[in-house]
PDB file of C-alpha atoms and ligand atoms in Angstrom:
ATOM      1  CA  MET A   1      50.125  14.552 -10.932  1.00 62.00           C
ATOM      2  CA  ILE A   2      49.611  12.991  -7.573  1.00 68.00           C
ATOM      3  CA  ASP A   3      47.561   9.810  -8.463  1.00 66.00           C
ATOM      4  CA  ASN A   4      47.884   7.512  -5.466  1.00 72.00           C
ATOM      5  CA  ILE A   5      46.426   9.345  -2.481  1.00 83.00           C
ATOM      6  CA  ASN A   6      45.249   6.811  -0.065  1.00 82.00           C
ATOM      7  CA  TRP A   7      44.267   7.312   3.595  1.00 87.00           C
ATOM      8  CA  TYR A   8      42.165   4.577   5.066  1.00 88.00           C
ATOM      9  CA  PRO A   9      43.373   3.903   8.590  1.00 86.00           C
ATOM     10  CA  GLY A  10      41.817   1.247  10.858  1.00 86.00           C
ATOM     11  CA  HIS A  11      39.514   3.566  12.618  1.00 88.00           C
ATOM     12  CA  MET A  12      37.644   4.333   9.408  1.00 90.00           C
ATOM     13  CA  LYS A  13      36.852   0.633   8.933  1.00 90.00           C
ATOM     14  CA  LYS A  14      35.526   0.604  12.496  1.00 92.00           C
ATOM     15  CA  THR A  15      33.454   3.752  11.771  1.00 93.00           C
ATOM     16  CA  ARG A  16      31.924   1.981   8.846  1.00 93.00           C
ATOM     17  CA  GLU A  17      30.815  -0.827  11.180  1.00 94.00           C
ATOM     18  CA  LEU A  18      29.575   1.723  13.759  1.00 94.00           C
ATOM     19  CA  ILE A  19      27.411   3.409  11.088  1.00 95.00           C
ATOM     20  CA  GLN A  20      26.070   0.020   9.962  1.00 94.00           C
ATOM     21  CA  GLU A  21      25.277  -1.113  13.491  1.00 95.00           C
ATOM     22  CA  ASN A  22      23.573   2.170  14.552  1.00 95.00           C
ATOM     23  CA  LEU A  23      21.597   2.615  11.354  1.00 95.00           C
ATOM     24  CA  LYS A  24      18.694   0.601  12.491  1.00 94.00           C
ATOM     25  CA  MET A  25      18.187   2.919  15.458  1.00 94.00           C
ATOM     26  CA  VAL A  26      17.828   6.121  13.403  1.00 97.00           C
ATOM     27  CA  ASP A  27      14.940   7.554  11.458  1.00 96.00           C
ATOM     28  CA  LEU A  28      17.115   9.547   9.109  1.00 96.00           C
ATOM     29  CA  VAL A  29      20.633  10.210   8.034  1.00 97.00           C
ATOM     30  CA  ILE A  30      22.191  13.606   7.802  1.00 98.00           C
ATOM     31  CA  GLU A  31      24.938  13.359   5.123  1.00 98.00           C
ATOM     32  CA  VAL A  32      27.318  16.395   5.307  1.00 98.00           C
ATOM     33  CA  ILE A  33      29.119  17.270   2.163  1.00 98.00           C
ATOM     34  CA  ASP A  34      31.575  20.020   1.174  1.00 98.00           C
ATOM     35  CA  ALA A  35      29.965  22.622  -1.121  1.00 98.00           C
ATOM     36  CA  ARG A  36      33.348  23.177  -2.778  1.00 98.00           C
ATOM     37  CA  ILE A  37      33.477  19.453  -3.898  1.00 98.00           C
ATOM     38  CA  PRO A  38      29.873  18.233  -3.974  1.00 98.00           C
ATOM     39  CA  ILE A  39      30.790  15.088  -5.859  1.00 97.00           C
ATOM     40  CA  SER A  40      34.260  14.151  -4.321  1.00 97.00           C
ATOM     41  CA  SER A  41      33.038  14.656  -0.817  1.00 98.00           C
ATOM     42  CA  ARG A  42      30.238  12.091  -1.256  1.00 96.00           C
ATOM     43  CA  ASN A  43      31.542   8.868   0.106  1.00 95.00           C
ATOM     44  CA  PRO A  44      30.280   5.890  -2.040  1.00 94.00           C
ATOM     45  CA  ILE A  45      30.585   3.599   1.047  1.00 93.00           C
ATOM     46  CA  ILE A  46      28.289   5.865   2.985  1.00 93.00           C
ATOM     47  CA  ASP A  47      25.926   6.060   0.004  1.00 92.00           C
ATOM     48  CA  GLU A  48      25.717   2.271  -0.136  1.00 93.00           C
ATOM     49  CA  LEU A  49      25.398   1.874   3.638  1.00 93.00           C
ATOM     50  CA  VAL A  50      22.548   4.300   4.076  1.00 92.00           C
ATOM     51  CA  GLN A  51      20.620   3.657   0.950  1.00 90.00           C
ATOM     52  CA  SER A  52      17.615   2.327   2.788  1.00 88.00           C
ATOM     53  CA  LYS A  53      17.230   5.495   5.043  1.00 93.00           C
ATOM     54  CA  LYS A  54      15.829   8.874   4.318  1.00 94.00           C
ATOM     55  CA  ARG A  55      18.568  11.321   3.878  1.00 95.00           C
ATOM     56  CA  ILE A  56      19.121  15.077   4.252  1.00 97.00           C
ATOM     57  CA  ILE A  57      22.123  16.388   2.431  1.00 98.00           C
ATOM     58  CA  ILE A  58      23.829  19.308   4.024  1.00 98.00           C
ATOM     59  CA  LEU A  59      25.884  21.378   1.573  1.00 98.00           C
ATOM     60  CA  ASN A  60      28.299  22.681   4.208  1.00 98.00           C
ATOM     61  CA  LYS A  61      31.033  25.335   4.051  1.00 98.00           C
ATOM     62  CA  SER A  62      28.782  27.301   1.623  1.00 98.00           C
ATOM     63  CA  ASP A  63      30.513  30.439   2.790  1.00 98.00           C
ATOM     64  CA  LEU A  64      33.690  29.177   1.092  1.00 98.00           C
ATOM     65  CA  SER A  65      32.226  28.065  -2.200  1.00 98.00           C
ATOM     66  CA  ASP A  66      30.791  29.857  -5.300  1.00 97.00           C
ATOM     67  CA  ARG A  67      27.341  31.143  -4.469  1.00 96.00           C
ATOM     68  CA  SER A  68      25.769  30.355  -7.952  1.00 96.00           C
ATOM     69  CA  GLU A  69      27.241  26.878  -7.688  1.00 98.00           C
ATOM     70  CA  ASN A  70      25.639  26.250  -4.269  1.00 98.00           C
ATOM     71  CA  ASP A  71      22.188  26.946  -5.764  1.00 98.00           C
ATOM     72  CA  ALA A  72      22.951  24.754  -8.799  1.00 98.00           C
ATOM     73  CA  TRP A  73      24.073  21.841  -6.617  1.00 98.00           C
ATOM     74  CA  ALA A  74      21.120  22.187  -4.237  1.00 98.00           C
ATOM     75  CA  ASP A  75      18.724  22.069  -7.214  1.00 97.00           C
ATOM     76  CA  TYR A  76      20.520  18.989  -8.464  1.00 97.00           C
ATOM     77  CA  PHE A  77      20.396  17.023  -5.231  1.00 96.00           C
ATOM     78  CA  LYS A  78      16.713  17.906  -4.822  1.00 96.00           C
ATOM     79  CA  SER A  79      15.996  16.797  -8.348  1.00 96.00           C
ATOM     80  CA  ILE A  80      17.334  13.294  -7.498  1.00 92.00           C
ATOM     81  CA  GLY A  81      15.002  13.013  -4.525  1.00 91.00           C
ATOM     82  CA  ASN A  82      16.935  14.332  -1.511  1.00 93.00           C
ATOM     83  CA  LEU A  83      16.153  16.880   1.092  1.00 96.00           C
ATOM     84  CA  VAL A  84      18.894  19.514   0.889  1.00 98.00           C
ATOM     85  CA  VAL A  85      19.927  22.307   3.130  1.00 98.00           C
ATOM     86  CA  THR A  86      22.763  24.812   2.268  1.00 98.00           C
ATOM     87  CA  MET A  87      24.690  25.524   5.481  1.00 98.00           C
ATOM     88  CA  ASN A  88      27.291  27.695   6.939  1.00 98.00           C
ATOM     89  CA  CYS A  89      28.328  26.359  10.350  1.00 98.00           C
ATOM     90  CA  MET A  90      30.494  29.428  11.101  1.00 96.00           C
ATOM     91  CA  SER A  91      27.422  31.751  11.021  1.00 97.00           C
ATOM     92  CA  GLY A  92      24.716  29.279  11.641  1.00 96.00           C
ATOM     93  CA  GLY A  93      23.117  30.024   8.291  1.00 97.00           C
ATOM     94  CA  GLY A  94      20.780  27.270   7.328  1.00 97.00           C
ATOM     95  CA  VAL A  95      20.099  25.976  10.860  1.00 96.00           C
ATOM     96  CA  ASN A  96      16.545  27.223  10.881  1.00 96.00           C
ATOM     97  CA  GLN A  97      15.783  25.650   7.556  1.00 97.00           C
ATOM     98  CA  LEU A  98      17.237  22.356   8.838  1.00 97.00           C
ATOM     99  CA  TYR A  99      15.065  22.478  11.912  1.00 96.00           C
ATOM    100  CA  LYS A 100      12.015  23.180   9.802  1.00 96.00           C
ATOM    101  CA  ALA A 101      12.795  20.089   7.736  1.00 96.00           C
ATOM    102  CA  LEU A 102      13.407  18.017  10.851  1.00 96.00           C
ATOM    103  CA  ASP A 103      10.191  19.096  12.502  1.00 95.00           C
ATOM    104  CA  LYS A 104       8.305  17.944   9.451  1.00 95.00           C
ATOM    105  CA  GLU A 105      10.045  14.630   9.507  1.00 95.00           C
ATOM    106  CA  GLN A 106       9.260  14.230  13.262  1.00 95.00           C
ATOM    107  CA  ASN A 107       5.616  15.057  12.681  1.00 95.00           C
ATOM    108  CA  GLU A 108       5.389  12.498   9.839  1.00 94.00           C
ATOM    109  CA  LYS A 109       6.997   9.828  11.963  1.00 94.00           C
ATOM    110  CA  ASN A 110       4.496  10.394  14.774  1.00 95.00           C
ATOM    111  CA  ALA A 111       1.353  10.793  12.605  1.00 94.00           C
ATOM    112  CA  GLY A 112      -1.398   8.829  14.269  1.00 93.00           C
ATOM    113  CA  ARG A 113       0.681   7.816  17.435  1.00 93.00           C
ATOM    114  CA  PRO A 114      -0.737   8.471  20.786  1.00 93.00           C
ATOM    115  CA  ILE A 115       2.714   8.995  22.286  1.00 92.00           C
ATOM    116  CA  LYS A 116       5.137  11.112  20.332  1.00 90.00           C
ATOM    117  CA  LYS A 117       8.681   9.786  19.885  1.00 94.00           C
ATOM    118  CA  PRO A 118      11.609  12.050  19.115  1.00 95.00           C
ATOM    119  CA  LEU A 119      13.375  11.954  15.834  1.00 97.00           C
ATOM    120  CA  ARG A 120      16.632  10.049  15.975  1.00 97.00           C
ATOM    121  CA  MET A 121      19.322  10.820  13.395  1.00 97.00           C
ATOM    122  CA  MET A 122      22.933  10.062  12.520  1.00 97.00           C
ATOM    123  CA  ILE A 123      25.404  12.586  11.052  1.00 97.00           C
ATOM    124  CA  VAL A 124      27.866  11.117   8.503  1.00 97.00           C
ATOM    125  CA  GLY A 125      30.485  12.455   6.082  1.00 97.00           C
ATOM    126  CA  VAL A 126      34.092  12.625   5.081  1.00 97.00           C
ATOM    127  CA  PRO A 127      36.675  13.948   7.610  1.00 97.00           C
ATOM    128  CA  ASN A 128      36.756  17.643   8.356  1.00 98.00           C
ATOM    129  CA  VAL A 129      33.546  18.470   6.517  1.00 98.00           C
ATOM    130  CA  GLY A 130      31.939  20.011   9.527  1.00 98.00           C
ATOM    131  CA  LYS A 131      29.866  17.277  11.094  1.00 96.00           C
ATOM    132  CA  SER A 132      30.710  18.205  14.675  1.00 96.00           C
ATOM    133  CA  SER A 133      30.385  21.884  13.906  1.00 97.00           C
ATOM    134  CA  LEU A 134      26.877  21.175  12.615  1.00 97.00           C
ATOM    135  CA  ILE A 135      26.018  19.398  15.816  1.00 95.00           C
ATOM    136  CA  ASN A 136      27.214  22.326  17.872  1.00 95.00           C
ATOM    137  CA  ARG A 137      25.065  24.686  15.780  1.00 95.00           C
ATOM    138  CA  MET A 138      22.047  22.525  16.392  1.00 94.00           C
ATOM    139  CA  THR A 139      22.612  22.169  20.162  1.00 93.00           C
ATOM    140  CA  GLY A 140      23.482  25.696  20.440  1.00 91.00           C
ATOM    141  CA  LYS A 141      26.662  24.950  22.545  1.00 91.00           C
ATOM    142  CA  ARG A 142      29.977  23.213  22.315  1.00 93.00           C
ATOM    143  CA  SER A 143      28.703  19.675  22.607  1.00 91.00           C
ATOM    144  CA  ALA A 144      31.215  18.097  20.212  1.00 93.00           C
ATOM    145  CA  GLN A 145      34.912  18.712  19.703  1.00 94.00           C
ATOM    146  CA  THR A 146      35.874  20.325  16.401  1.00 96.00           C
ATOM    147  CA  GLY A 147      39.164  21.128  14.814  1.00 95.00           C
ATOM    148  CA  ASP A 148      40.700  22.381  11.477  1.00 94.00           C
ATOM    149  CA  ARG A 149      42.182  18.978  10.633  1.00 94.00           C
ATOM    150  CA  PRO A 150      40.651  15.645   9.740  1.00 95.00           C
ATOM    151  CA  GLY A 151      40.192  12.914  12.374  1.00 93.00           C
ATOM    152  CA  VAL A 152      39.053  15.058  15.310  1.00 95.00           C
ATOM    153  CA  THR A 153      35.981  12.931  16.290  1.00 93.00           C
ATOM    154  CA  LYS A 154      37.283   9.579  17.417  1.00 92.00           C
ATOM    155  CA  GLY A 155      34.168   7.641  18.526  1.00 90.00           C
ATOM    156  CA  LYS A 156      30.389   7.875  18.507  1.00 90.00           C
ATOM    157  CA  GLN A 157      28.618  10.360  20.699  1.00 91.00           C
ATOM    158  CA  TRP A 158      24.815  10.648  21.116  1.00 95.00           C
ATOM    159  CA  LEU A 159      23.479  14.100  21.883  1.00 94.00           C
ATOM    160  CA  SER A 160      20.105  15.499  22.654  1.00 93.00           C
ATOM    161  CA  LEU A 161      18.668  18.674  21.197  1.00 92.00           C
ATOM    162  CA  LYS A 162      16.500  21.008  23.213  1.00 85.00           C
ATOM    163  CA  ASN A 163      13.361  19.773  21.418  1.00 90.00           C
ATOM    164  CA  GLY A 164      14.186  16.204  22.446  1.00 92.00           C
ATOM    165  CA  MET A 165      15.599  14.996  19.121  1.00 96.00           C
ATOM    166  CA  GLN A 166      18.572  12.652  19.320  1.00 96.00           C
ATOM    167  CA  LEU A 167      21.711  13.060  17.209  1.00 95.00           C
ATOM    168  CA  LEU A 168      24.645  10.672  16.768  1.00 96.00           C
ATOM    169  CA  ASP A 169      27.970  12.218  15.792  1.00 95.00           C
ATOM    170  CA  THR A 170      30.408   9.895  13.890  1.00 96.00           C
ATOM    171  CA  PRO A 171      34.042  10.135  12.971  1.00 95.00           C
ATOM    172  CA  GLY A 172      34.721  11.146   9.333  1.00 96.00           C
ATOM    173  CA  ILE A 173      35.341   8.291   6.948  1.00 95.00           C
ATOM    174  CA  LEU A 174      36.897   7.900   3.531  1.00 95.00           C
ATOM    175  CA  TRP A 175      36.973   4.808   1.351  1.00 92.00           C
ATOM    176  CA  PRO A 176      39.936   2.436   0.513  1.00 89.00           C
ATOM    177  CA  LYS A 177      40.527   3.454  -3.072  1.00 89.00           C
ATOM    178  CA  PHE A 178      39.597   6.535  -5.019  1.00 90.00           C
ATOM    179  CA  GLU A 179      38.435   5.319  -8.398  1.00 87.00           C
ATOM    180  CA  ASP A 180      38.928   8.843  -9.711  1.00 90.00           C
ATOM    181  CA  PRO A 181      42.293  10.235  -8.616  1.00 89.00           C
ATOM    182  CA  LYS A 182      40.689  13.594  -8.760  1.00 93.00           C
ATOM    183  CA  ALA A 183      38.563  12.786  -5.848  1.00 95.00           C
ATOM    184  CA  GLY A 184      41.655  12.105  -3.695  1.00 95.00           C
ATOM    185  CA  LEU A 185      43.115  15.394  -4.821  1.00 96.00           C
ATOM    186  CA  ASN A 186      39.949  17.402  -4.174  1.00 97.00           C
ATOM    187  CA  LEU A 187      39.580  16.000  -0.691  1.00 97.00           C
ATOM    188  CA  ALA A 188      43.255  16.776  -0.052  1.00 97.00           C
ATOM    189  CA  PHE A 189      42.730  20.387  -1.182  1.00 98.00           C
ATOM    190  CA  CYS A 190      39.873  20.748   1.127  1.00 98.00           C
ATOM    191  CA  GLY A 191      41.574  19.295   4.170  1.00 97.00           C
ATOM    192  CA  SER A 192      39.852  15.931   4.440  1.00 97.00           C
ATOM    193  CA  ILE A 193      43.104  13.960   4.135  1.00 96.00           C
ATOM    194  CA  LYS A 194      45.764  14.094   6.715  1.00 93.00           C
ATOM    195  CA  ASP A 195      48.413  16.574   5.411  1.00 89.00           C
ATOM    196  CA  GLU A 196      51.280  14.523   6.931  1.00 89.00           C
ATOM    197  CA  ILE A 197      50.765  11.857   4.208  1.00 87.00           C
ATOM    198  CA  LEU A 198      50.753  14.446   1.392  1.00 90.00           C
ATOM    199  CA  ASP A 199      53.492  16.147  -0.531  1.00 93.00           C
ATOM    200  CA  THR A 200      52.508  19.641   0.210  1.00 95.00           C
ATOM    201  CA  ALA A 201      54.406  21.341  -2.690  1.00 95.00           C
ATOM    202  CA  THR A 202      53.071  18.949  -5.332  1.00 95.00           C
ATOM    203  CA  LEU A 203      49.563  19.276  -3.879  1.00 96.00           C
ATOM    204  CA  ALA A 204      49.754  23.124  -3.973  1.00 98.00           C
ATOM    205  CA  MET A 205      51.075  23.060  -7.462  1.00 97.00           C
ATOM    206  CA  GLU A 206      48.016  20.843  -8.477  1.00 97.00           C
ATOM    207  CA  LEU A 207      45.687  23.359  -6.895  1.00 98.00           C
ATOM    208  CA  ILE A 208      47.450  26.355  -8.533  1.00 98.00           C
ATOM    209  CA  GLY A 209      47.046  24.539 -11.843  1.00 98.00           C
ATOM    210  CA  ILE A 210      43.270  24.155 -11.376  1.00 98.00           C
ATOM    211  CA  LEU A 211      42.821  27.732 -10.071  1.00 98.00           C
ATOM    212  CA  SER A 212      44.808  29.150 -12.969  1.00 98.00           C
ATOM    213  CA  GLU A 213      42.264  27.610 -15.320  1.00 97.00           C
ATOM    214  CA  GLU A 214      39.080  28.149 -13.426  1.00 96.00           C
ATOM    215  CA  TYR A 215      39.595  31.054 -11.199  1.00 97.00           C
ATOM    216  CA  SER A 216      42.597  32.932 -12.572  1.00 97.00           C
ATOM    217  CA  ASP A 217      41.133  36.380 -11.720  1.00 98.00           C
ATOM    218  CA  LEU A 218      40.915  35.471  -8.074  1.00 98.00           C
ATOM    219  CA  LEU A 219      44.448  34.027  -8.086  1.00 98.00           C
ATOM    220  CA  MET A 220      45.839  37.149  -9.715  1.00 98.00           C
ATOM    221  CA  GLU A 221      44.040  39.457  -7.313  1.00 98.00           C
ATOM    222  CA  ARG A 222      44.991  37.628  -4.176  1.00 98.00           C
ATOM    223  CA  TYR A 223      48.752  37.305  -5.085  1.00 98.00           C
ATOM    224  CA  LYS A 224      48.951  40.540  -6.975  1.00 98.00           C
ATOM    225  CA  LEU A 225      50.194  38.743 -10.086  1.00 98.00           C
ATOM    226  CA  GLU A 226      50.258  40.540 -13.437  1.00 96.00           C
ATOM    227  CA  GLU A 227      49.675  37.429 -15.452  1.00 96.00           C
ATOM    228  CA  ILE A 228      49.230  33.644 -14.941  1.00 97.00           C
ATOM    229  CA  SER A 229      51.772  31.353 -16.483  1.00 96.00           C
ATOM    230  CA  ASP A 230      50.793  28.021 -18.202  1.00 96.00           C
ATOM    231  CA  MET A 231      53.122  26.416 -15.791  1.00 97.00           C
ATOM    232  CA  PRO A 232      51.895  26.107 -12.189  1.00 97.00           C
ATOM    233  CA  LEU A 233      55.475  25.976 -10.967  1.00 97.00           C
ATOM    234  CA  SER A 234      56.230  29.450 -12.418  1.00 98.00           C
ATOM    235  CA  THR A 235      53.112  30.786 -10.760  1.00 98.00           C
ATOM    236  CA  MET A 236      54.117  29.244  -7.545  1.00 98.00           C
ATOM    237  CA  GLU A 237      57.524  31.028  -7.899  1.00 98.00           C
ATOM    238  CA  ASP A 238      55.757  34.316  -8.755  1.00 98.00           C
ATOM    239  CA  ILE A 239      53.580  33.943  -5.623  1.00 98.00           C
ATOM    240  CA  ALA A 240      56.666  33.181  -3.439  1.00 98.00           C
ATOM    241  CA  MET A 241      58.507  36.322  -4.798  1.00 97.00           C
ATOM    242  CA  LYS A 242      55.468  38.553  -4.199  1.00 97.00           C
ATOM    243  CA  ARG A 243      55.165  37.325  -0.696  1.00 97.00           C
ATOM    244  CA  GLY A 244      58.931  37.296   0.041  1.00 97.00           C
ATOM    245  CA  PHE A 245      59.140  33.584   0.728  1.00 98.00           C
ATOM    246  CA  ILE A 246      62.903  33.459  -0.038  1.00 97.00           C
ATOM    247  CA  LEU A 247      65.414  31.410   1.923  1.00 97.00           C
ATOM    248  CA  PRO A 248      69.082  32.307   2.655  1.00 96.00           C
ATOM    249  CA  GLY A 249      71.073  32.066  -0.590  1.00 96.00           C
ATOM    250  CA  LYS A 250      68.115  33.593  -2.520  1.00 95.00           C
ATOM    251  CA  ARG A 251      66.410  30.235  -2.841  1.00 97.00           C
ATOM    252  CA  ILE A 252      62.621  30.006  -3.154  1.00 97.00           C
ATOM    253  CA  ASP A 253      60.849  28.604  -0.139  1.00 98.00           C
ATOM    254  CA  TYR A 254      58.547  26.336  -1.941  1.00 97.00           C
ATOM    255  CA  GLU A 255      57.304  24.602   1.144  1.00 97.00           C
ATOM    256  CA  ARG A 256      56.226  27.816   2.790  1.00 98.00           C
ATOM    257  CA  CYS A 257      54.580  29.009  -0.352  1.00 98.00           C
ATOM    258  CA  ALA A 258      52.736  25.692  -0.815  1.00 98.00           C
ATOM    259  CA  ARG A 259      51.532  25.809   2.773  1.00 97.00           C
ATOM    260  CA  THR A 260      50.303  29.386   2.412  1.00 98.00           C
ATOM    261  CA  VAL A 261      48.342  28.764  -0.810  1.00 98.00           C
ATOM    262  CA  LEU A 262      46.661  25.640   0.665  1.00 98.00           C
ATOM    263  CA  ASP A 263      45.811  27.409   3.897  1.00 98.00           C
ATOM    264  CA  GLU A 264      44.464  30.441   2.075  1.00 98.00           C
ATOM    265  CA  PHE A 265      42.373  28.278  -0.207  1.00 98.00           C
ATOM    266  CA  ARG A 266      41.005  26.369   2.689  1.00 98.00           C
ATOM    267  CA  SER A 267      40.147  29.324   4.668  1.00 97.00           C
ATOM    268  CA  GLY A 268      38.373  31.152   1.726  1.00 98.00           C
ATOM    269  CA  LYS A 269      41.028  33.906   1.450  1.00 98.00           C
ATOM    270  CA  ILE A 270      41.478  33.393  -2.318  1.00 98.00           C
ATOM    271  CA  GLY A 271      37.812  33.747  -2.722  1.00 98.00           C
ATOM    272  CA  HIS A 272      34.469  31.782  -3.162  1.00 98.00           C
ATOM    273  CA  ILE A 273      35.598  28.682  -5.053  1.00 98.00           C
ATOM    274  CA  THR A 274      33.761  25.598  -6.158  1.00 98.00           C
ATOM    275  CA  LEU A 275      36.223  23.014  -7.616  1.00 98.00           C
ATOM    276  CA  GLU A 276      33.450  20.854  -9.045  1.00 98.00           C
ATOM    277  CA  ARG A 277      31.084  22.872 -11.177  1.00 97.00           C
ATOM    278  CA  ARG A 278      27.520  21.659 -11.673  1.00 97.00           C
ATOM    279  CA  GLU A 279      27.595  22.022 -15.450  1.00 96.00           C
ATOM    280  CA  ASN A 280      30.390  19.474 -15.866  1.00 94.00           C
ATOM    281  CA  TYR A 281      28.450  16.655 -14.137  1.00 91.00           C
ATOM    282  CA  ASP A 282      25.486  15.731 -16.368  1.00 80.00           C
TER     283      ASP A 282
HETATM  284  N1  GTP B   1      34.288  28.275   6.737  1.00 55.77           N
HETATM  285  C1  GTP B   1      33.620  27.220   7.320  1.00 55.77           C
HETATM  286  N2  GTP B   1      34.336  26.421   8.057  1.00 55.77           N
HETATM  287  C2  GTP B   1      33.604  25.404   8.721  1.00 55.77           C
HETATM  288  C3  GTP B   1      32.358  25.178   8.497  1.00 55.77           C
HETATM  289  N3  GTP B   1      31.850  24.069   9.184  1.00 55.77           N
HETATM  290  C4  GTP B   1      33.036  23.712   9.856  1.00 55.77           C
HETATM  291  N4  GTP B   1      34.002  24.457   9.516  1.00 55.77           N
HETATM  292  C5  GTP B   1      35.392  24.264  10.055  1.00 55.77           C
HETATM  293  O1  GTP B   1      35.942  23.007   9.569  1.00 55.77           O
HETATM  294  C6  GTP B   1      36.711  22.378  10.461  1.00 55.77           C
HETATM  295  C7  GTP B   1      36.284  21.020  10.720  1.00 55.77           C
HETATM  296  O2  GTP B   1      35.046  21.008  11.441  1.00 55.77           O
HETATM  297  P1  GTP B   1      34.532  19.770  12.386  1.00 55.77           P
HETATM  298  O3  GTP B   1      33.121  20.027  12.751  1.00 55.77           O
HETATM  299  O4  GTP B   1      35.619  19.377  13.347  1.00 55.77           O
HETATM  300  O5  GTP B   1      34.553  18.608  11.117  1.00 55.77           O
HETATM  301  P2  GTP B   1      34.133  17.069  11.314  1.00 55.77           P
HETATM  302  O6  GTP B   1      33.397  16.752  10.023  1.00 55.77           O
HETATM  303  O7  GTP B   1      33.449  16.786  12.553  1.00 55.77           O
HETATM  304  O8  GTP B   1      35.610  16.361  11.333  1.00 55.77           O
HETATM  305  P3  GTP B   1      36.084  14.932  11.864  1.00 55.77           P
HETATM  306  O9  GTP B   1      35.565  14.767  13.219  1.00 55.77           O
HETATM  307  O10 GTP B   1      37.532  15.031  11.876  1.00 55.77           O
HETATM  308  O11 GTP B   1      35.716  13.939  10.790  1.00 55.77           O
HETATM  309  C8  GTP B   1      36.723  23.244  11.674  1.00 55.77           C
HETATM  310  O12 GTP B   1      37.813  24.123  11.735  1.00 55.77           O
HETATM  311  C9  GTP B   1      35.404  24.104  11.574  1.00 55.77           C
HETATM  312  O13 GTP B   1      35.561  25.319  12.254  1.00 55.77           O
HETATM  313  C10 GTP B   1      31.585  26.094   7.568  1.00 55.77           C
HETATM  314  O14 GTP B   1      30.413  26.045   7.287  1.00 55.77           O
HETATM  315  N5  GTP B   1      32.326  27.136   6.992  1.00 55.77           N
HETATM  316 MG1   MG B   2      33.944  15.579  14.158  1.00 55.77          MG
END
């Protein structure tokens, strides 16, 4: 088991300060979380920092997660007093609903004011969760740089929406120590932790272990496996053989197999998967 994942480079500490400094200028905070890991992708530091502000939770990448789990999590976050929007930044699904919620907030902010002021908000979340993609969906153009790796956004960037609202994009941040090692693993599976610091083969094996228990049907279907072994290593070898990931000398190419499983999980090719099921968190 990988139990000591830790990625908290200096720029994340700076981002924490940036969030703190700019908080007083915004009316509300948009917290983007990953619908596949709705608990692990909630940063406790962000939670503490933005406590005093109204928050909208965006369950993003909902196209990659289990549909029924999306609904269960949205209901849960609503039940604890948050505004929630389920989003897919690839298709733009959820944007209209978000705008509706923001319009309502702006009207409330301006109730009774002779001059209307635009809503100002800050977008926060762990790395690679889709903050900049959400901004691009909202502005309707490529305003912010995005990329399929963590750490793309480096500094703060204010943007204006067509309706005058102001948005602050921020770099993704993690926290110095994962109390629950599963959080570190989940974030690594979903691409929020720089792959260079991870042992890909071990990480993929951990993922195969979880999928073997929770989504064995999807795993079998994707890799044409007849059965799933109790041992993730055997399953990895079965996958490598099915895909022909064999090195000279008939050795299994574990690295390539690991990379493939991680990539295919991250891009949704294995199926709609939620690693944290709502029913396990009461
Ligand atoms: N499938 C899917 N992919 C998404 C979605 N939103 C964003 N992505 C992809 O996720 C990757 C990260 O998106 P970004 O918008 O750069 O993420 P970010 O949160 O700004 O990342 P940092 O700036 O590194 O913290 C990109 O490859 C996006 O195309 C979504 O709803 N569904
Ligand atoms: Mg970004």
